[in-house]
Amino acid sequence: MRHVGTQTCRTRRDEERQHRGSAAADRLGTETFAVVARVLSGAERDEYYAKQSAVQRQFADYQRNTRRVIPVIEL
């Protein structure tokens, strides 16, 4: 984590460290089930981000307006 002024900025490495193989629980309707979170990278991340952006244009807009690569987490 980096500190800039009074803000704490999370780096991609921090996000990957936090989410790599993290176990969690998710809920779909009334059913709860165990999931494992995985940070996607490279071409795999780009493919899924493009699919999401095609469905919800605000994702593409957000990526265009920032310099960082927005993480994609697979459950």
Coordinates of N, CA and C in Angstrom, one line a residue, residues 8-56:
T8 N -4.7 6.6 1.3 CA -4.0 5.3 1.1 C -4.4 4.8 -0.3
C9 N -3.4 4.5 -1.1 CA -3.6 4.1 -2.4 C -3.3 2.6 -2.5
R10 N -4.2 1.8 -2.9 CA -4.0 0.4 -3.1 C -3.3 0.1 -4.4
T11 N -2.2 -0.7 -4.4 CA -1.6 -1.0 -5.7 C -2.2 -2.3 -6.2
R12 N -1.9 -2.6 -7.4 CA -2.4 -3.8 -8.0 C -1.9 -5.0 -7.2
R13 N -0.6 -5.0 -6.8 CA 0.0 -6.1 -6.0 C -0.8 -6.3 -4.7
D14 N -1.2 -5.2 -4.1 CA -2.0 -5.3 -2.8 C -3.3 -6.0 -3.1
E15 N -4.0 -5.6 -4.2 CA -5.3 -6.2 -4.6 C -5.1 -7.7 -4.9
E16 N -4.0 -8.1 -5.6 CA -3.8 -9.5 -6.0 C -3.5 -10.3 -4.7
R17 N -2.7 -9.7 -3.8 CA -2.4 -10.4 -2.6 C -3.6 -10.6 -1.7
Q18 N -4.5 -9.6 -1.7 CA -5.7 -9.8 -0.9 C -6.7 -10.8 -1.5
H19 N -6.8 -10.8 -2.8 CA -7.8 -11.7 -3.5 C -7.3 -13.0 -4.0
R20 N -6.1 -13.2 -4.1 CA -5.6 -14.5 -4.6 C -6.0 -15.7 -3.7
G21 N -6.8 -16.5 -4.2 CA -7.2 -17.7 -3.5 C -8.0 -17.4 -2.3
S22 N -8.7 -16.3 -2.1 CA -9.4 -15.9 -0.9 C -10.7 -16.7 -0.9
A23 N -11.0 -17.4 0.1 CA -12.3 -18.1 0.3 C -13.3 -17.1 0.8
A24 N -14.5 -17.3 0.4 CA -15.6 -16.4 0.8 C -16.9 -17.2 0.6
A25 N -18.0 -16.5 1.0 CA -19.3 -17.1 0.8 C -20.1 -16.1 -0.1
D26 N -20.9 -16.6 -1.0 CA -21.7 -15.8 -1.8 C -23.2 -16.3 -1.7
R27 N -24.1 -15.4 -2.1 CA -25.5 -15.8 -2.0 C -26.2 -15.6 -3.4
L28 N -26.9 -16.5 -3.8 CA -27.7 -16.4 -5.0 C -29.1 -16.8 -4.6
G29 N -30.0 -15.8 -4.6 CA -31.4 -16.0 -4.1 C -31.3 -16.4 -2.6
T30 N -31.8 -17.5 -2.3 CA -31.8 -18.0 -0.9 C -30.7 -19.0 -0.6
E31 N -29.9 -19.3 -1.6 CA -28.9 -20.3 -1.5 C -27.5 -19.6 -1.2
T32 N -26.8 -20.1 -0.2 CA -25.4 -19.6 0.1 C -24.5 -20.7 -0.2
F33 N -23.3 -20.3 -0.9 CA -22.4 -21.3 -1.2 C -21.0 -20.8 -1.1
A34 N -20.0 -21.6 -0.9 CA -18.6 -21.2 -0.8 C -18.0 -20.9 -2.2
V35 N -17.2 -19.8 -2.3 CA -16.5 -19.4 -3.5 C -15.1 -19.2 -3.2
V36 N -14.3 -19.2 -4.3 CA -12.9 -18.8 -4.2 C -12.6 -17.7 -5.1
A37 N -12.1 -16.5 -4.6 CA -11.9 -15.4 -5.5 C -10.5 -15.4 -6.1
R38 N -10.4 -15.1 -7.4 CA -9.2 -15.1 -8.1 C -9.1 -13.8 -9.0
V39 N -8.0 -13.1 -8.9 CA -7.8 -11.9 -9.7 C -7.3 -12.3 -11.1
L40 N -8.1 -11.9 -12.1 CA -7.7 -12.2 -13.5 C -6.7 -11.2 -14.0
S41 N -5.8 -11.7 -14.9 CA -4.8 -10.8 -15.4 C -4.6 -11.0 -16.9
G42 N -3.8 -10.1 -17.5 CA -3.5 -10.3 -18.9 C -4.7 -10.4 -19.9
A43 N -4.5 -11.2 -20.9 CA -5.5 -11.4 -21.9 C -6.9 -11.9 -21.3
E44 N -6.8 -12.7 -20.3 CA -8.0 -13.3 -19.6 C -8.8 -12.1 -19.0
R45 N -8.1 -11.2 -18.3 CA -8.8 -10.1 -17.7 C -9.4 -9.2 -18.7
D46 N -8.6 -8.9 -19.8 CA -9.0 -8.0 -20.9 C -10.3 -8.6 -21.6
E47 N -10.3 -9.9 -21.8 CA -11.5 -10.5 -22.4 C -12.8 -10.3 -21.6
Y48 N -12.7 -10.6 -20.3 CA -13.9 -10.5 -19.5 C -14.3 -9.0 -19.2
Y49 N -13.3 -8.1 -19.1 CA -13.6 -6.7 -19.0 C -14.3 -6.2 -20.2
A50 N -13.8 -6.6 -21.4 CA -14.5 -6.2 -22.7 C -15.9 -6.7 -22.8
K51 N -16.2 -7.9 -22.3 CA -17.5 -8.4 -22.3 C -18.4 -7.6 -21.4
Q52 N -17.9 -7.3 -20.2 CA -18.7 -6.5 -19.3 C -19.0 -5.1 -19.8
S53 N -18.0 -4.5 -20.4 CA -18.1 -3.2 -21.0 C -19.1 -3.1 -22.1
A54 N -19.2 -4.2 -22.9 CA -20.2 -4.3 -24.0 C -21.6 -4.3 -23.5
V55 N -21.8 -4.9 -22.3 CA -23.1 -5.0 -21.7 C -23.5 -3.7 -20.9
Q56 N -22.5 -3.2 -20.2 CA -22.7 -2.0 -19.4 C -21.6 -1.0 -19.7

